C-alpha cells in the first residue's frame, strides 16, 4: 500500500505542468456548446495534439504517448488544476476510441484515431432513441444491407456534441427479428453531413444546443465503417463500458480542481463561523479526495490484472451526485448572485444536473450495484 | 377554528386557476424571456380584473384591505401557472405604500397597482430580507428602492443582467439619485413588513411551482414506458414522488398559518419549507424525466428554472432558519 | 381559514393545564418497559381516569368527555408540554378502542372500554407473526370453532406492551382455505393469562422488554370476545387504520414538546455560531409546527365530513422520520454525553428508531402514497 | 506506487479475520456487556500472538515499529468481528509511550502491551481529539490521563457509567492525583500524535463495523420473504443497500491514505467517512431487518449499538470536518 510517486512519474507531471502553464489560454474559451466556442475548443485540441498531450494514454502511432492509467490520472490532475478548457473531443476519446482499440481493424484504427486525436474530426455519440433511453436494448433504428455497405434509417436523440460535430457512432438493428432485443445489432460510424442525415439541435436548460436529434433516411455507410462483426454490436458496445471507461469518463482531476475552486470561493465569500456551509465545503474536499483515491486503487487493481466490472456503477453514482452537491454548495455561497447567468458557476451547475441521467441513470446503476456487487435477486425491470 | 380555506377562498383560487389555465402561460413566459413583455402585461390586466392585486391595498385606495390568506392562495396559482414578471414585487410595493400611510404617495401609485395598469419592482435593505437585485425592472413602470438609511426612492434600475431563469432579469438600482419619496424610521418599519409579505408571497409561489412540477412528473411517469412497463411502476420512482408529495403537503399548512399571522417566524418557516419542497420537486422532475427534462423546449423547463431562484429570493433557507430561532434566542 | 381558538376551547385548555400542573409527577416515572415502571404508569392512568383525563374524546358513558378532535389535540399539547408520562394504555386506546366504537356490540363496549380507560386492563396488540410482517395478510395463526367460542393456536410476535399487559387483540385465520389471503380472518380479543398462552418478552436494543412473542396453544376465547362478524376481521381491522387513527397515533403535542426540549438543549449546550446544528434545531421546530398544522387541517377536513384515506401514510412517514432526525440532533448537541445510557435523550432516541418500521414500514407507506394519492400504477409487491 | 494492500498486508488481515471468525466473538461481547471480562482478556492474548499489538510499538520494546497501515487493516477486522474492549485506547497508549521517548516509561509498559498482557485506556486533552471519558477503565489494568496542562498520570478511573452500547463503559478519570509519569510540552506533542492514531484506528474499526452490518443485512434480505418474494428483490431495498456499499467503498481508500500519512487532514477525512458510513449502515440494517433488527437477542444488535458511539469517538463528524479545512484556513 503506497502512494508515493516515482521519479519518472514526477518528471512527467512536471513536464505536463510546465507545458500547461505556457499554453492554457489566459481567459476562458467561449462555451463549447456554441458554434464559436466549438471552433475555439477544436483549435485547442489541435494545440494539445501538436505537443502530444491530447491522448496521452494512446499508442504513439496514433498520436499518444503510450503511458499507463497512472500517468493519465496525473496528466488529468495537472490539466484541470491548470484551468485548461473542457475537452470537445471527449465523446470520441472516451467512448469510441476504447472500442476501436479493442475491436477495430488496423486499417480502421489508422484511419480514424489520428484525426480524432488532432480534433480534425470530432465525434458525437448516437446511442439513445426516443423510446430507448434506460432501456437501450429496445432501440429500433435500423441498418439495411446494400451493395458495399448499409443504409441507416431511424432516429437517434440526446446526441451530445452532435449540433456541431463531424461524425457519429452508435448501434443499429441489422437483424430485426431476433428473439432477444440485444441481438442483431451492429456498431457503425457515420458522417453527420452525409446525404439523408438531418441534425436538429436541442437546447439544454440554459438554451445551449448541447445535444441534438439525428434523423436518418437511408444514409449510406460503407462496410469499412462497421466495427467488429455485424450483429455483435451490443456485445462490442458493452465490452468497453465495464473497463477503464468507468475511470476515464470523469477524471478525479476535474473534481479536485472543482473542490479547490469551491474552497477558494468559501475563503472569499464564506462566513467562517457558518459551519453549515463549512461542512458542505469540507464534504466536497473529502469527496474529491475519496474519488481520487478510489481511482488510484482501481488503477492498481487493473495493473495487477484485476477485471473491472460493476465498480464503474459505483463510480458513476458517486461522481454524479458529488458534482451536484458541490455546485449547489457553490450557489449557496454565492447568495443572491447564484442565479446570475454570467456567473462562473452557472454553466457548470447546469452541466452537473445532467450527471444522474447521463451515461446510464443512477437508478439503473443502483440496480446493477445491488444485483452484481451484492448479489441481490434480480427484480422486475 | 377551521383551518381550511373557506368556500369563498377556494372559489377565488379556482377562478384564478381557470383563468390561468386557459391563458397559455407557457407562451407568455417564452415571450417574456425573449424580452417581449406585451402578453405578460395583458395577462396582468386580466389578473387585476379578478381582484387579485386589490388584496394588497387598503379600501381607501381601491383595494380590498391587506388580505394575506387570499393573496397567498392566489400566488400559489401564479406559481402553478408559471406566471412571469415581478408579481411578488408589485404586490410588495403595494404593501409598502399601504404600510407607509403617506396619503399622497398612496394616491399616486396604489390605484394603478390595484387596477393592474403596470408592474412595479423594488429592493429593500438586507435586514428586511431583500437582496441587491430588483426583479424585471426593465418590464416595470417603477423601480422603488429603500436604502439602509431609510430612504425610499424611485430609482434608475441600472444595467440589466440575465438569470439562470431566462424569464427573470436582474438589475441593481442606482444607490443614489432618483426621486426621494419618503424617509425616516417609518420607511424602515414599512420595509420590514413589506419584506415579510414578499417572503410570504414567494413561499406561495414556490408551493404552486412545486405542485406543477409534481403533477407534470406524475403524468409523465404514467405514460413513459421502459423495460415494458410505465416507469411509474418502479419502486424507486414511486418513492421519489411520494417524498415530493410529502414535502409539499407538509409545507402547505405552514403557508396558510404564515398567511394568517404574517409573523416573522411563521413566514420564515413557510418560505423555508415551500422553497425547499419546490426545489426538491424540480430535482425529482429532472431526474424522472430523463434527458427530455433537461431541454428548454419541454415546457417543464419553465418551472424547473424558476425553482432555485425562488427558493433563495426574499430569504434563503439559511436566513429563514435563523429567523425561525430568532424570537427565542436569549439576549 | 382560521387558527383562533374559541373561548370554550381556551377554557378547556386552561382546565387541562391547571390539572396537569397539579398532578404531573415532579420526577419522571421509571421506564414503562420495566415491571416497576409499568405499574407506576398504570397507577398514573388511574389518576388520569379519576378526573376524566384518560380518554377525553370518548363518550362520557365510557369514561371520556365526549370532546371532538380539536379538543383532543389541545389536550395532547398540554399533556406533553407538561412533561406528563408516556401512555401505557396507548395500544388499547388508539388501536382497539376505535374498532370497538365502530364495530362492537353495546355489551362489548360497556364491558371493555371502562377498564381500558382506567388502566385496570392494559392491552397489547397482537398483529404480526414471524412470517407476516409487512405482508400482514399472510398470517397463519388460527381460531378453530368450539362450543361457545374459539380455540386460538399459533404465534404472534412484536407485541408491544405484551410483556406486562393483561389482554391482547388481533386477527386470526378462521377459514383457512379461502382463495385470497385477506379472507377468512376474524378479529378477537384474548386474555394474556389464559391457559395455553405463553408470553416470551423480547428485549429491545436497550434490553428493555418492549415487546414479546405470544405462543398460543388452543387458547379458549368465548364468542363474546369476537368483534364483528367472524370472517370479517381484515375489513374491520383496516376500516380503522384509515380514519382518525392516522392522526391520533402520535399526536403533534408530543413533537411540539420534544422540539421545545431540543431548543432548550440547544440554548444550554449549543454554540450559537454553529449554524450546522442551528439549522437542524430550526428544522425540528418547523417540522413540529408543520405536523401540528397538517393535523389541524386534517381535523378540519374530518369535521367538514371529509374522509381520511392514504393521508395517514403521509402522516406516518413524516412523524417517524422527523422523530429520528430530532433525536439525532439532540445526540449531536450532547457530544460525548450522547452515548450515556442514563441521559434523558437515550431512551427516546432508541424508541424513535422503531418508528420507520412500526405500524406499517415506511417503504410500504410510500408505495401507498404513490399508488393511492398519486395514482401511480401498482407494481409487483 | 501501488495503492492496494500488499500480499503480506492482506495475509495479515486474513489471519486476523480467520482467528476472529472462529472465536465466537458475539458470545465474548455479551459476556463483556455483563461485566465478565475473562473471555475478552483471553481473546486479547490470542490477538497479541498474531503480532497485532506489536504494530504500535518500536522494535526496542518488543514492537514491530509503528506501522499504521498494517494496524489499520487489523482494526478493520476488529470492527468486523465486533471485538469489545478498549482496543483503540490500548493501542493509543502504546503510541503515546512510544512517541514520548521516555525509556523508563516505555520499558515499564510497552512490552506488556505488545504481549497483550492487559488492556490500557486513556483520556487526552480536547485539543487532541479526545473526550472526557475513558473507555472500559473497569476492564483495563491502567488508566492514563493527559491533562490540558501537559501532565501524564496514571489516574483513578472514577465512577463507571453505562453507554447505549452495553459493551462500552465510560468513566471520567479523576482530574488530579494518581502517579505523575511525565509532564511538559513533549507530553502535549505526543498526545497530539496519539489522538490522531486513536482517530485513525477508530475509523478503521468503523469501516469493519459497517462492512459487517452490510454483509448481515444483505444475507437477511436474500432469505426474508414477504409478498411472495425475497425482500432483497424490491428496488427500495436494493437502492438502500447500494448506497450503503457506495459509502463504504469510498471510505476505504480514505482510510488507507490516512494510514499511509497519518496527517491530521487525512485522518479526519477517513474518520468522517468511515464513521458516517458505518452509522448509515446501521440505520439501513435496522430498517431492512424490520422488528427483529430492533431486538437485543439478534447478534446484529452488537454492531448496531457500536456504530453511533464509534462515529463520535475520537472526533465527531463536525470536528473532523473542521480539521479537514483547518490546514488551508488563512491566518
mmCIF file of C-alpha atoms in Angstrom, chain C residues 129-309:
data_model
loop_
_atom_site.group_PDB
_atom_site.id
_atom_site.type_symbol
_atom_site.label_atom_id
_atom_site.label_comp_id
_atom_site.label_asym_id
_atom_site.label_seq_id
_atom_site.Cartn_x
_atom_site.Cartn_y
_atom_site.Cartn_z
ATOM 1 C CA UNK C 129 -46.386 -13.076 13.041
ATOM 2 C CA UNK C 130 -42.881 -14.293 12.250
ATOM 3 C CA UNK C 131 -43.712 -14.718 8.570
ATOM 4 C CA UNK C 132 -46.268 -11.922 8.389
ATOM 5 C CA UNK C 133 -44.750 -8.509 8.989
ATOM 6 C CA UNK C 134 -45.280 -6.044 6.185
ATOM 7 C CA UNK C 135 -47.262 -8.746 4.438
ATOM 8 C CA UNK C 136 -49.809 -8.901 7.238
ATOM 9 C CA UNK C 137 -52.465 -10.702 5.230
ATOM 10 C CA UNK C 138 -50.290 -13.791 5.068
ATOM 11 C CA UNK C 139 -50.755 -14.596 8.745
ATOM 12 C CA UNK C 140 -51.384 -18.195 9.739
ATOM 13 C CA UNK C 141 -52.385 -18.226 13.432
ATOM 14 C CA UNK C 142 -55.805 -19.756 13.530
ATOM 15 C CA UNK C 143 -59.005 -19.819 15.548
ATOM 16 C CA UNK C 144 -60.980 -23.051 15.409
ATOM 17 C CA UNK C 145 -64.659 -23.202 16.280
ATOM 18 C CA UNK C 146 -65.505 -24.883 19.550
ATOM 19 C CA UNK C 147 -68.508 -24.857 21.761
ATOM 20 C CA UNK C 148 -69.331 -21.323 22.842
ATOM 21 C CA UNK C 149 -66.248 -19.875 21.286
ATOM 22 C CA UNK C 150 -62.940 -20.406 19.537
ATOM 23 C CA UNK C 151 -59.603 -22.064 20.182
ATOM 24 C CA UNK C 152 -56.573 -19.970 19.193
ATOM 25 C CA UNK C 153 -53.307 -21.586 18.124
ATOM 26 C CA UNK C 154 -50.189 -20.181 16.571
ATOM 27 C CA UNK C 155 -47.657 -17.481 17.237
ATOM 28 C CA UNK C 156 -47.781 -13.716 17.327
ATOM 29 C CA UNK C 157 -44.730 -11.511 17.662
ATOM 30 C CA UNK C 158 -43.577 -7.924 18.140
ATOM 31 C CA UNK C 159 -46.495 -7.439 20.511
ATOM 32 C CA UNK C 160 -45.708 -4.161 22.162
ATOM 33 C CA UNK C 161 -46.572 -3.982 25.879
ATOM 34 C CA UNK C 162 -47.288 -7.750 25.924
ATOM 35 C CA UNK C 163 -44.570 -8.436 28.487
ATOM 36 C CA UNK C 164 -46.680 -6.888 31.248
ATOM 37 C CA UNK C 165 -50.126 -6.296 29.744
ATOM 38 C CA UNK C 166 -53.385 -8.048 30.649
ATOM 39 C CA UNK C 167 -55.128 -8.713 27.400
ATOM 40 C CA UNK C 168 -54.435 -8.612 23.669
ATOM 41 C CA UNK C 169 -56.295 -8.258 20.381
ATOM 42 C CA UNK C 170 -55.561 -9.374 16.860
ATOM 43 C CA UNK C 171 -56.867 -11.179 13.814
ATOM 44 C CA UNK C 172 -56.814 -14.931 13.299
ATOM 45 C CA UNK C 173 -57.491 -17.245 10.435
ATOM 46 C CA UNK C 174 -60.889 -18.898 10.869
ATOM 47 C CA UNK C 175 -61.412 -20.038 7.272
ATOM 48 C CA UNK C 176 -58.085 -21.479 6.221
ATOM 49 C CA UNK C 177 -58.926 -22.343 2.614
ATOM 50 C CA UNK C 178 -60.022 -19.027 1.206
ATOM 51 C CA UNK C 179 -58.852 -18.017 -2.251
ATOM 52 C CA UNK C 180 -57.424 -14.672 -1.088
ATOM 53 C CA UNK C 181 -55.250 -14.225 1.989
ATOM 54 C CA UNK C 182 -57.379 -11.337 3.323
ATOM 55 C CA UNK C 183 -60.440 -13.508 3.604
ATOM 56 C CA UNK C 184 -61.493 -15.805 6.414
ATOM 57 C CA UNK C 185 -59.915 -13.739 9.175
ATOM 58 C CA UNK C 186 -61.610 -12.924 12.462
ATOM 59 C CA UNK C 187 -60.966 -10.124 14.953
ATOM 60 C CA UNK C 188 -60.631 -11.438 18.519
ATOM 61 C CA UNK C 189 -59.682 -10.328 21.995
ATOM 62 C CA UNK C 190 -57.980 -12.716 24.390
ATOM 63 C CA UNK C 191 -56.555 -12.931 27.875
ATOM 64 C CA UNK C 192 -52.759 -12.990 28.105
ATOM 65 C CA UNK C 193 -53.047 -15.088 31.265
ATOM 66 C CA UNK C 194 -55.442 -17.667 29.862
ATOM 67 C CA UNK C 195 -54.380 -21.307 29.830
ATOM 68 C CA UNK C 196 -52.395 -22.108 26.704
ATOM 69 C CA UNK C 197 -50.826 -18.626 26.412
ATOM 70 C CA UNK C 198 -47.069 -18.278 26.742
ATOM 71 C CA UNK C 199 -45.602 -14.819 26.619
ATOM 72 C CA UNK C 200 -41.884 -14.528 25.901
ATOM 73 C CA UNK C 201 -40.656 -10.975 26.384
ATOM 74 C CA UNK C 202 -38.183 -9.735 23.785
ATOM 75 C CA UNK C 203 -35.523 -7.214 24.686
ATOM 76 C CA UNK C 204 -35.361 -4.068 22.618
ATOM 77 C CA UNK C 205 -31.965 -2.663 21.576
ATOM 78 C CA UNK C 206 -31.584 -1.214 25.049
ATOM 79 C CA UNK C 207 -32.521 -4.528 26.615
ATOM 80 C CA UNK C 208 -35.942 -3.463 27.874
ATOM 81 C CA UNK C 209 -38.763 -5.931 27.130
ATOM 82 C CA UNK C 210 -40.722 -3.526 24.949
ATOM 83 C CA UNK C 211 -42.364 -6.323 23.036
ATOM 84 C CA UNK C 212 -42.946 -10.035 23.247
ATOM 85 C CA UNK C 213 -43.728 -13.201 21.383
ATOM 86 C CA UNK C 214 -47.066 -14.779 22.209
ATOM 87 C CA UNK C 215 -47.406 -18.532 21.760
ATOM 88 C CA UNK C 216 -50.976 -19.767 21.641
ATOM 89 C CA UNK C 217 -51.935 -23.384 22.165
ATOM 90 C CA UNK C 218 -55.683 -23.960 21.946
ATOM 91 C CA UNK C 219 -56.489 -20.872 23.942
ATOM 92 C CA UNK C 220 -60.222 -20.583 24.547
ATOM 93 C CA UNK C 221 -61.905 -17.319 23.538
ATOM 94 C CA UNK C 222 -65.631 -17.015 24.239
ATOM 95 C CA UNK C 223 -67.915 -15.750 21.477
ATOM 96 C CA UNK C 224 -68.430 -12.532 23.373
ATOM 97 C CA UNK C 225 -64.832 -11.592 22.577
ATOM 98 C CA UNK C 226 -65.223 -11.743 18.820
ATOM 99 C CA UNK C 227 -65.532 -8.267 17.328
ATOM 100 C CA UNK C 228 -67.891 -8.017 14.376
ATOM 101 C CA UNK C 229 -68.732 -10.947 12.154
ATOM 102 C CA UNK C 230 -66.374 -13.924 12.014
ATOM 103 C CA UNK C 231 -64.531 -13.849 8.682
ATOM 104 C CA UNK C 232 -64.669 -10.048 8.508
ATOM 105 C CA UNK C 233 -61.529 -9.436 10.563
ATOM 106 C CA UNK C 234 -59.430 -7.907 7.802
ATOM 107 C CA UNK C 235 -62.103 -5.441 6.787
ATOM 108 C CA UNK C 236 -62.720 -4.474 10.407
ATOM 109 C CA UNK C 237 -59.036 -4.056 11.195
ATOM 110 C CA UNK C 238 -58.419 -1.990 8.073
ATOM 111 C CA UNK C 239 -61.511 0.186 8.478
ATOM 112 C CA UNK C 240 -59.988 1.901 11.468
ATOM 113 C CA UNK C 241 -56.484 2.312 10.106
ATOM 114 C CA UNK C 242 -57.598 4.948 7.619
ATOM 115 C CA UNK C 243 -59.669 7.020 9.975
ATOM 116 C CA UNK C 244 -58.554 9.306 12.696
ATOM 117 C CA UNK C 245 -56.044 6.762 13.914
ATOM 118 C CA UNK C 246 -53.594 8.243 11.484
ATOM 119 C CA UNK C 247 -53.935 11.423 13.497
ATOM 120 C CA UNK C 248 -54.122 10.018 16.973
ATOM 121 C CA UNK C 249 -51.288 7.500 16.835
ATOM 122 C CA UNK C 250 -48.677 10.173 17.517
ATOM 123 C CA UNK C 251 -50.108 13.479 18.497
ATOM 124 C CA UNK C 252 -48.494 16.750 17.404
ATOM 125 C CA UNK C 253 -48.279 17.686 21.057
ATOM 126 C CA UNK C 254 -45.586 15.052 21.564
ATOM 127 C CA UNK C 255 -43.379 16.550 18.891
ATOM 128 C CA UNK C 256 -44.032 20.149 19.864
ATOM 129 C CA UNK C 257 -42.867 19.256 23.357
ATOM 130 C CA UNK C 258 -39.836 17.376 22.025
ATOM 131 C CA UNK C 259 -38.897 20.284 19.750
ATOM 132 C CA UNK C 260 -39.197 22.570 22.756
ATOM 133 C CA UNK C 261 -36.850 20.373 24.769
ATOM 134 C CA UNK C 262 -34.422 20.292 21.847
ATOM 135 C CA UNK C 263 -34.467 24.069 21.589
ATOM 136 C CA UNK C 264 -33.783 24.316 25.303
ATOM 137 C CA UNK C 265 -30.886 21.877 24.942
ATOM 138 C CA UNK C 266 -29.506 23.944 22.090
ATOM 139 C CA UNK C 267 -29.654 27.092 24.187
ATOM 140 C CA UNK C 268 -27.958 25.263 27.030
ATOM 141 C CA UNK C 269 -25.277 23.396 25.063
ATOM 142 C CA UNK C 270 -25.189 24.733 21.553
ATOM 143 C CA UNK C 271 -22.619 27.055 20.142
ATOM 144 C CA UNK C 272 -24.848 29.813 18.682
ATOM 145 C CA UNK C 273 -22.389 30.266 15.813
ATOM 146 C CA UNK C 274 -22.645 26.604 14.873
ATOM 147 C CA UNK C 275 -25.133 27.058 12.076
ATOM 148 C CA UNK C 276 -24.971 23.378 11.122
ATOM 149 C CA UNK C 277 -26.647 22.479 14.392
ATOM 150 C CA UNK C 278 -28.747 25.629 14.438
ATOM 151 C CA UNK C 279 -30.222 24.637 11.095
ATOM 152 C CA UNK C 280 -31.173 21.205 12.382
ATOM 153 C CA UNK C 281 -32.763 22.662 15.511
ATOM 154 C CA UNK C 282 -34.701 25.074 13.301
ATOM 155 C CA UNK C 283 -35.805 22.157 11.128
ATOM 156 C CA UNK C 284 -37.086 20.363 14.216
ATOM 157 C CA UNK C 285 -39.021 23.432 15.324
ATOM 158 C CA UNK C 286 -40.501 23.943 11.874
ATOM 159 C CA UNK C 287 -41.231 20.242 11.443
ATOM 160 C CA UNK C 288 -43.201 20.035 14.686
ATOM 161 C CA UNK C 289 -45.171 23.082 13.652
ATOM 162 C CA UNK C 290 -45.812 21.613 10.200
ATOM 163 C CA UNK C 291 -47.031 18.388 11.744
ATOM 164 C CA UNK C 292 -49.298 20.286 14.113
ATOM 165 C CA UNK C 293 -50.774 22.399 11.323
ATOM 166 C CA UNK C 294 -51.188 19.428 8.999
ATOM 167 C CA UNK C 295 -53.179 17.797 11.776
ATOM 168 C CA UNK C 296 -55.339 20.872 12.340
ATOM 169 C CA UNK C 297 -56.142 20.892 8.646
ATOM 170 C CA UNK C 298 -56.970 17.200 8.676
ATOM 171 C CA UNK C 299 -59.193 17.708 11.715
ATOM 172 C CA UNK C 300 -60.989 20.466 9.845
ATOM 173 C CA UNK C 301 -61.475 18.162 6.860
ATOM 174 C CA UNK C 302 -62.950 15.453 9.096
ATOM 175 C CA UNK C 303 -65.191 17.988 10.782
ATOM 176 C CA UNK C 304 -66.395 19.010 7.320
ATOM 177 C CA UNK C 305 -67.269 15.414 6.597
ATOM 178 C CA UNK C 306 -64.179 14.574 4.569
ATOM 179 C CA UNK C 307 -62.973 11.001 4.569
ATOM 180 C CA UNK C 308 -59.472 10.099 5.629
ATOM 181 C CA UNK C 309 -57.566 7.834 3.361
#
